Coordinates of C-alpha atoms and ligand atoms in Angstrom, one line a residue:
M637 CA 95.2 103.8 85.5
P638 CA 97.7 101.0 85.7
C639 CA 95.7 97.8 86.1
G640 CA 97.1 95.1 84.0
S641 CA 100.2 93.0 83.4
D642 CA 102.5 96.0 83.4
E643 CA 101.9 96.8 87.1
P644 CA 105.1 96.4 89.2
V645 CA 104.7 93.4 91.5
T646 CA 106.5 95.2 94.3
G647 CA 105.3 98.2 96.4
N648 CA 102.2 98.9 98.5
Y649 CA 98.7 98.9 97.0
F650 CA 96.4 98.2 99.9
V651 CA 94.5 101.3 100.8
S652 CA 93.6 101.6 104.5
T653 CA 92.9 105.3 104.5
Y654 CA 93.0 108.6 102.7
P655 CA 95.1 110.8 102.1
P656 CA 98.2 108.6 102.0
F657 CA 100.3 108.4 105.1
S658 CA 103.2 110.1 103.4
T659 CA 101.2 113.4 103.4
W660 CA 100.8 113.4 107.2
S661 CA 103.5 115.5 108.8
S662 CA 105.1 116.3 112.1
N663 CA 104.4 120.0 111.7
K664 CA 100.6 119.3 111.7
V665 CA 100.7 117.5 115.1
N666 CA 99.5 120.7 116.8
A667 CA 96.0 120.0 115.4
V668 CA 95.7 116.9 117.7
P669 CA 95.6 118.7 121.1
E670 CA 93.1 121.1 119.5
V671 CA 90.6 118.4 118.6
L672 CA 91.2 116.5 121.8
N673 CA 90.3 119.6 123.8
Q674 CA 86.8 119.8 122.2
A675 CA 83.9 117.6 123.2
P676 CA 82.0 116.6 120.0
A677 CA 78.5 117.9 119.6
P678 CA 76.2 115.1 120.8
Q679 CA 74.2 115.0 117.6
H680 CA 77.4 114.7 115.5
T681 CA 79.3 112.2 117.6
P682 CA 80.2 109.2 115.5
P683 CA 80.9 105.7 116.9
L684 CA 84.3 105.4 118.5
G685 CA 86.7 102.4 118.2
L686 CA 89.9 101.4 120.0
Y687 CA 92.9 99.8 118.2
I688 CA 95.6 98.3 120.3
H689 CA 98.9 97.6 118.6
I690 CA 100.9 94.6 119.9
P691 CA 104.3 94.7 118.0
F692 CA 105.7 91.3 118.9
C693 CA 106.1 88.1 116.8
V694 CA 107.9 84.8 117.2
E695 CA 109.7 85.6 114.0
R696 CA 109.2 88.1 111.2
C697 CA 107.6 86.7 108.0
Q698 CA 109.4 87.4 104.7
Y699 CA 106.5 89.5 103.3
C700 CA 105.2 91.4 106.3
Y701 CA 105.4 95.2 106.6
Y702 CA 103.6 95.6 109.9
L703 CA 105.7 97.1 112.7
S704 CA 106.7 94.2 114.9
Y705 CA 109.8 92.7 116.6
A706 CA 110.9 89.2 117.1
G707 CA 112.6 88.0 120.2
K708 CA 111.5 90.5 122.8
S709 CA 111.6 89.4 126.5
T710 CA 108.6 88.7 128.6
K711 CA 109.6 91.6 130.8
H712 CA 109.7 94.0 127.8
M713 CA 106.2 92.8 126.7
A714 CA 104.9 93.4 130.3
D715 CA 106.3 96.9 130.3
Y716 CA 104.8 97.6 126.9
A717 CA 101.4 96.4 128.1
D718 CA 101.6 98.8 131.0
A719 CA 102.6 101.6 128.7
L720 CA 99.5 101.0 126.6
V721 CA 97.3 101.4 129.7
S722 CA 99.0 104.7 130.6
E723 CA 98.4 105.9 127.0
L724 CA 94.7 105.0 127.2
N725 CA 94.5 106.9 130.5
L726 CA 96.0 110.0 128.9
Y727 CA 93.3 110.0 126.2
R728 CA 90.6 109.3 128.7
N729 CA 91.3 112.6 130.3
T730 CA 90.6 114.6 127.2
S731 CA 87.3 116.4 126.4
A732 CA 87.0 114.6 123.1
L733 CA 87.1 111.1 124.6
A734 CA 86.2 111.5 128.3
N735 CA 82.6 110.3 128.2
R736 CA 82.5 108.1 125.1
H737 CA 82.2 104.4 125.1
F738 CA 84.0 102.1 122.6
S739 CA 81.7 100.6 120.0
F740 CA 84.4 98.3 118.8
V741 CA 87.9 97.2 119.9
Y742 CA 90.6 95.6 117.9
F743 CA 93.9 94.0 119.1
G744 CA 96.2 93.9 116.1
G745 CA 99.9 93.3 115.5
G746 CA 102.2 91.8 115.2
T747 CA 100.9 88.9 117.1
P748 CA 98.7 89.8 120.1
S749 CA 98.4 86.1 121.0
L750 CA 102.1 86.0 121.7
L751 CA 101.6 87.9 124.9
P752 CA 102.2 85.6 127.9
D753 CA 99.0 84.7 129.7
A754 CA 99.7 86.7 132.8
T755 CA 100.5 89.8 130.8
L756 CA 97.5 89.3 128.6
N757 CA 95.2 89.0 131.6
R758 CA 96.6 92.1 133.3
L759 CA 96.4 94.1 130.1
L760 CA 92.8 93.2 129.4
N761 CA 91.8 93.9 133.0
N762 CA 93.7 97.2 133.2
L763 CA 92.4 98.5 129.8
Q764 CA 88.8 97.8 131.0
S765 CA 89.4 99.5 134.3
V766 CA 90.0 102.7 132.2
V767 CA 87.2 102.2 129.7
P768 CA 84.9 99.2 130.3
W769 CA 83.9 97.4 127.1
N770 CA 80.8 95.5 128.3
N771 CA 78.6 97.5 125.9
T772 CA 81.0 97.1 123.0
D773 CA 79.6 95.5 119.9
E774 CA 82.8 93.7 118.8
V775 CA 86.2 92.9 120.3
T776 CA 88.6 91.4 117.8
F777 CA 91.8 89.7 118.7
E778 CA 94.5 88.6 116.1
C779 CA 96.2 85.3 116.7
A780 CA 98.9 83.3 114.9
P781 CA 98.5 79.5 115.1
K782 CA 101.5 78.5 117.1
T783 CA 100.6 80.9 120.0
V784 CA 97.0 79.7 120.4
T785 CA 96.4 77.6 123.5
P786 CA 93.2 76.6 125.3
P787 CA 94.1 78.6 128.4
K788 CA 94.8 81.7 126.3
M789 CA 91.5 81.4 124.4
H790 CA 89.7 81.2 127.8
I791 CA 91.4 84.4 128.9
L792 CA 90.1 86.1 125.8
K793 CA 86.6 84.7 126.1
D794 CA 86.4 85.6 129.8
N795 CA 87.4 89.2 128.9
G796 CA 84.8 89.7 126.3
V797 CA 86.6 89.0 123.0
T798 CA 83.9 88.3 120.4
R799 CA 85.9 87.8 117.2
I800 CA 89.1 85.8 116.7
S801 CA 91.1 86.4 113.6
L802 CA 93.6 83.6 112.9
G803 CA 96.5 84.3 110.5
V804 CA 96.9 81.1 108.6
Q805 CA 98.0 82.4 105.2
A806 CA 98.4 78.9 103.6
V807 CA 97.8 75.3 104.5
D808 CA 100.8 74.0 102.7
D809 CA 104.0 73.3 104.7
E810 CA 106.3 74.0 101.8
V811 CA 104.7 77.4 101.1
L812 CA 104.7 78.3 104.8
R813 CA 108.4 77.5 105.2
K814 CA 109.4 79.4 102.1
N815 CA 107.6 82.5 103.4
G816 CA 109.1 82.4 106.9
R817 CA 106.0 81.3 108.8
V818 CA 106.8 79.6 112.1
H819 CA 103.7 77.4 112.0
M820 CA 102.9 74.3 110.0
T821 CA 99.6 72.8 108.9
R822 CA 99.2 70.7 112.1
D823 CA 99.5 73.9 114.2
V824 CA 96.6 75.4 112.3
E825 CA 94.4 72.3 113.0
Q826 CA 95.3 72.4 116.8
A827 CA 94.8 76.2 117.0
Y828 CA 91.4 76.0 115.2
E829 CA 90.3 73.2 117.6
A830 CA 91.2 75.3 120.6
I831 CA 89.3 78.3 119.2
T832 CA 86.2 76.4 118.3
K833 CA 86.2 74.4 121.6
T834 CA 86.3 77.7 123.5
G835 CA 83.5 79.1 121.4
F836 CA 83.6 82.6 120.1
P837 CA 80.8 84.3 118.2
I838 CA 82.9 84.9 115.1
T839 CA 86.1 83.3 113.9
N840 CA 87.9 84.6 110.8
I841 CA 90.8 83.0 109.0
D842 CA 93.3 85.1 107.0
L843 CA 94.9 83.6 103.8
I844 CA 97.3 85.2 101.4
V845 CA 97.1 84.6 97.6
G846 CA 100.4 84.8 95.7
L847 CA 102.8 83.6 98.3
I848 CA 106.3 82.5 97.2
G849 CA 106.1 78.8 96.1
E850 CA 102.4 78.9 95.6
N851 CA 100.7 78.0 92.4
E852 CA 97.0 78.0 91.5
A853 CA 96.5 74.4 92.5
S854 CA 98.3 74.7 95.8
F855 CA 96.4 77.9 96.7
L856 CA 93.1 76.2 95.9
R857 CA 94.0 73.2 98.0
S858 CA 94.7 75.5 100.9
L859 CA 91.4 77.2 100.4
A860 CA 89.5 73.9 100.3
R861 CA 91.1 72.9 103.6
I862 CA 90.0 76.1 105.2
I863 CA 86.5 75.8 103.8
D864 CA 86.3 72.3 105.3
L865 CA 86.9 74.0 108.7
K866 CA 83.8 76.2 108.2
P867 CA 85.0 79.4 109.8
D868 CA 82.4 82.2 109.9
S869 CA 84.6 84.5 107.8
I870 CA 87.5 83.9 105.4
T871 CA 89.8 86.8 104.4
I872 CA 92.1 86.5 101.4
Y873 CA 94.7 89.2 100.9
Q874 CA 96.6 89.5 97.6
L875 CA 100.3 89.4 98.5
E876 CA 102.0 92.7 98.5
I877 CA 105.8 93.0 98.4
P878 CA 106.5 96.4 100.1
L879 CA 109.9 97.8 99.7
N880 CA 110.7 97.5 103.5
T881 CA 110.3 93.7 103.6
P882 CA 112.9 90.9 103.7
L883 CA 111.1 89.4 100.7
Y884 CA 111.7 92.6 98.6
R885 CA 115.4 92.6 99.5
S886 CA 115.7 88.9 98.7
L887 CA 114.1 89.5 95.3
Q888 CA 116.4 92.4 94.6
S889 CA 119.5 90.5 95.5
A890 CA 118.3 87.5 93.4
Q891 CA 118.2 85.2 96.3
I892 CA 114.8 83.9 95.3
H893 CA 114.6 82.1 92.1
E894 CA 110.9 81.2 92.1
P895 CA 108.5 83.1 90.0
V896 CA 106.6 85.9 91.7
A897 CA 102.8 85.9 90.9
S898 CA 101.7 88.8 88.8
W899 CA 98.7 90.9 89.9
D900 CA 96.7 89.3 87.1
E901 CA 97.5 85.9 88.4
K902 CA 96.6 86.8 92.0
R903 CA 93.3 88.3 90.8
H904 CA 92.6 85.2 88.7
R905 CA 93.2 82.9 91.7
L906 CA 91.1 85.2 94.0
G907 CA 88.3 85.2 91.5
I908 CA 88.2 81.4 91.5
A909 CA 88.3 81.5 95.3
F910 CA 85.3 83.8 95.5
E911 CA 83.4 81.4 93.2
Q912 CA 84.3 78.4 95.4
L913 CA 83.4 80.3 98.5
V914 CA 80.0 81.2 97.0
A915 CA 79.5 77.6 96.0
A916 CA 80.2 76.6 99.6
G917 CA 77.5 79.0 100.9
Y918 CA 79.6 82.0 101.7
H919 CA 78.7 85.6 100.8
V920 CA 81.4 87.9 99.3
Q921 CA 81.5 91.0 101.5
N922 CA 84.2 93.1 99.8
G923 CA 87.4 92.7 97.8
Y924 CA 89.0 90.4 100.4
S925 CA 86.5 88.5 102.4
A926 CA 83.5 86.3 102.5
V927 CA 81.3 85.3 105.4
R928 CA 78.8 82.5 106.1
D929 CA 76.0 84.7 107.4
P930 CA 76.1 88.5 106.6
Q931 CA 73.6 89.2 109.4
R932 CA 75.7 87.6 112.1
H933 CA 79.2 87.8 110.8
S934 CA 79.6 91.5 110.0
F935 CA 83.0 93.1 110.7
I936 CA 82.2 96.2 112.6
Y937 CA 85.7 97.5 112.9
Q938 CA 85.9 97.8 109.1
T939 CA 82.5 99.0 108.2
A940 CA 82.4 101.6 111.0
Q941 CA 85.7 103.1 109.9
Y942 CA 84.6 103.1 106.3
H943 CA 81.6 105.2 107.4
G944 CA 83.5 107.8 109.3
A945 CA 83.8 106.4 112.8
D946 CA 86.4 107.8 115.1
L947 CA 89.3 105.5 116.0
L948 CA 91.8 105.8 118.8
G949 CA 94.9 103.8 118.1
I950 CA 97.3 103.1 121.0
G951 CA 100.7 101.5 120.9
K952 CA 103.8 102.0 118.8
A953 CA 103.1 103.4 115.2
S954 CA 99.3 103.0 115.6
F955 CA 96.9 105.2 113.7
S956 CA 94.0 107.3 115.0
Y957 CA 91.3 109.3 113.3
I958 CA 89.4 111.7 115.6
S959 CA 87.0 114.4 114.5
G960 CA 88.5 114.6 111.0
V961 CA 92.1 114.6 112.1
H962 CA 94.4 111.6 111.3
F963 CA 97.4 111.0 113.5
Q964 CA 100.1 108.3 114.0
N965 CA 102.2 107.4 116.9
V966 CA 106.0 107.3 117.0
A967 CA 107.5 103.9 116.3
T968 CA 110.8 103.8 118.3
E969 CA 111.3 102.3 121.7
E970 CA 112.9 105.4 123.1
S971 CA 110.3 107.9 121.9
Y972 CA 107.2 105.8 122.7
F973 CA 108.2 105.1 126.3
G974 CA 109.9 108.4 126.7
Q975 CA 106.9 110.5 125.7
L976 CA 104.5 108.5 127.9
Q977 CA 106.9 108.9 130.9
K978 CA 106.6 112.6 130.5
G979 CA 102.8 112.4 130.3
A980 CA 102.8 113.5 126.6
F981 CA 101.0 112.0 123.7
P982 CA 103.5 109.9 121.7
I983 CA 102.4 111.3 118.3
K984 CA 104.7 111.6 115.3
R985 CA 102.7 113.0 112.4
A986 CA 99.2 114.2 111.7
Y987 CA 96.8 115.5 108.9
T988 CA 93.6 117.5 109.2
L989 CA 91.1 116.7 106.5
N990 CA 88.9 119.3 104.9
H991 CA 85.3 118.6 103.9
D992 CA 86.2 117.4 100.4
E993 CA 89.0 115.1 101.7
R994 CA 86.6 113.6 104.3
L995 CA 84.2 112.9 101.5
I996 CA 86.9 111.3 99.3
R997 CA 88.1 109.3 102.2
E998 CA 84.7 107.7 102.9
F999 CA 83.9 107.3 99.3
V1000 CA 87.1 105.3 98.5
L1001 CA 86.8 103.3 101.7
Q1002 CA 83.2 102.4 100.9
L1003 CA 84.1 101.4 97.4
K1004 CA 86.2 98.7 99.0
L1005 CA 82.9 97.2 100.1
G1006 CA 81.8 97.0 96.4
R1007 CA 78.8 99.3 96.8
V1008 CA 78.3 102.9 97.6
S1009 CA 75.0 104.6 98.3
D1010 CA 74.2 108.0 96.6
E1011 CA 71.9 108.9 99.4
Y1012 CA 74.5 108.4 102.1
F1013 CA 76.8 111.0 100.6
M1014 CA 73.9 113.4 99.8
K1015 CA 72.7 113.2 103.5
K1016 CA 76.1 113.4 105.1
F1017 CA 78.1 115.7 102.8
H1018 CA 75.3 117.3 100.7
V1019 CA 77.2 116.2 97.6
N1020 CA 76.0 114.3 94.5
I1021 CA 78.8 111.8 94.1
R1022 CA 78.0 111.1 90.5
D1023 CA 78.7 114.7 89.7
R1024 CA 81.7 115.0 92.1
F1025 CA 83.4 112.0 90.6
A1026 CA 81.9 112.1 87.0
R1027 CA 85.3 111.7 85.2
P1028 CA 86.8 108.7 87.1
L1029 CA 83.4 107.0 87.3
G1030 CA 82.9 107.3 83.5
E1031 CA 86.5 105.9 82.9
L1032 CA 86.1 103.0 85.2
E1033 CA 82.6 102.2 83.9
R1034 CA 84.0 102.1 80.3
A1035 CA 86.8 99.8 81.5
G1036 CA 84.1 97.4 82.9
W1037 CA 85.0 97.8 86.6
I1038 CA 82.1 99.9 87.8
E1039 CA 78.4 99.9 87.1
H1040 CA 75.4 101.5 88.8
D1041 CA 71.8 101.1 89.7
A1042 CA 69.3 103.9 90.5
A1043 CA 70.7 104.4 94.0
H1044 CA 74.2 102.9 94.1
I1045 CA 77.6 102.8 92.5
I1046 CA 78.6 99.2 92.3
L1047 CA 81.9 97.5 91.5
T1048 CA 81.7 94.6 89.1
R1049 CA 83.5 91.4 90.3
E1050 CA 86.5 92.3 88.0
G1051 CA 86.5 95.8 89.6
L1052 CA 86.3 94.3 93.1
L1053 CA 89.3 92.1 92.5
R1054 CA 91.4 95.1 91.7
V1055 CA 89.7 97.7 94.0
D1056 CA 92.8 99.0 95.7
H1057 CA 94.4 99.7 92.3
L1058 CA 91.4 101.8 91.3
L1059 CA 91.0 104.1 94.2
E1060 CA 93.7 106.6 93.4
N1061 CA 91.5 107.7 90.5
F1062 CA 89.3 109.4 93.0
Y1063 CA 92.0 111.2 94.9
L1064 CA 92.8 114.9 94.7
P1065 CA 95.5 115.4 92.0
S1066 CA 98.1 116.4 94.7
H1067 CA 97.6 112.9 96.4
Q1068 CA 97.9 110.8 93.2
H1069 CA 101.1 109.0 92.2
I1070 CA 102.8 109.4 95.6
R1071 CA 104.3 106.9 97.9
Y1072 CA 101.7 105.5 100.3
S1073 CA 103.6 104.9 103.5
Ligands
SAM806 C1 99.2 92.0 111.2 S1 99.0 90.5 110.5 C2 98.5 89.7 112.0 C3 98.3 88.2 111.9 C4 99.3 87.3 112.7 N1 100.4 88.0 113.1 C5 99.7 86.2 111.7 O1 100.5 86.6 110.9 O2 99.2 85.1 111.8 C6 97.4 90.6 109.7 C7 97.3 90.0 108.3 O3 98.0 90.8 107.3 C8 98.2 90.0 106.2 N2 99.5 90.5 105.6 C9 100.6 90.7 106.2 N3 101.6 91.1 105.3 C10 101.0 91.0 104.1 C11 101.4 91.3 102.8 N4 102.7 91.6 102.5 N5 100.6 91.2 101.7 C12 99.3 90.8 102.0 N6 98.8 90.5 103.2 C13 99.6 90.7 104.3 C14 98.2 88.6 106.6 O4 97.1 87.9 106.0 C15 98.0 88.7 108.1 O5 97.2 87.7 108.6
SF4_807 S1 102.5 88.2 109.2 FE1 101.9 88.2 111.4 S2 103.5 86.8 112.3 FE2 104.3 87.4 110.3 S3 105.6 89.1 110.8 FE3 103.6 89.9 110.2 S4 102.5 90.2 112.1 FE4 104.3 88.9 112.5

């Protein structure tokens, strides 16, 4: 259970699903047409979400591991947007998805707000002509400050976007520059003004704690400036340095001489941030975010997935989870466009979860929310989670990271600050200590 100063600062820790992606494989892709050919039984149909991956950025940030490309032409972006619509059409014609509406929609990247206005308008219209989202509970759209303009925000609002997520990361020009961000502090102010003037139901701002060049004081100054803006939601990720990032390579070749924050330092800074957010009237919702009003500012995309919702991911390298089968799209240009031109699903690898793996998946994902209900797992899986996970629960309770009341397993604040580092304790032995991606 590595959870102290001996943890390597590099590598992936953030858990977005279970089992780890490295266990999904190309020889399990046959499971996908099988599930797509079956309409789910009406009484067992979970909510369905749509994720749309937009893999374009102005420039690549030093620390970022998401699939995205800088410098693509507007023609390429328009062709990609049309390919997304063809992909959605393919899925719409399957028995599993034909008659279902989307409960939530998420445009992620990359930087979706980099799409030119005309392409964006066309994409939003064309997607909705395949599956209208007028009854959808939440439509999130990720933006980066330099690409936010008043006309673009109006296009989003007119097309039903309900939640803007603005990637700020830091409000400190020196730190922004050192981490390869293309925006400066003044761009954040302008972008935020355009967003608030347009008026969306929910605005979230992303920050990162532990960026190169940051120290505790500069991080807390950034946080204070964000709190002054009063966004509905503030998300703070602890910096990861995955092995496929420019930042990792620069550290390896000793091109960066600044100290890299340890996990203990990042947790300490995030712990203070949570206290300051609570003092400012926010409510901590999970290991990363706090919202002003938990009734109005919930994040459906996250909570629905953590409770077993289906998700259709379209676009290069995107992830789906339908009827207990995980699958991921191909990432290369040639294969993504090539497969779609043939009318084939552009899928690269898959994994079918058994009953126990579905239980583990939902249990670890719900632990990220800091609180897991016994009754939920008894009703859905007919399993007593205190018995099923007796050993790891006992160990983590003795370490002071977990506690419980009569009906819930609860993470302590110290547990919540390191939640992604604890989850592996609940995995099947064959899924422990393996590469995540
Ligand atoms: C896919 S990015 C999209 C946001 C937008 N492109 C931007 O950067 O402004 C979503 C979020 O992931 C977080 N993120 C990206 N790389 C990270 C890393 N290495 N460690 C922690 N968080 C990271 C950032 O907070 C970012 O806002
Ligand atoms: S953090 Fe955002 S802008 Fe930077 S490379 Fe990643 S997706 Fe692109």
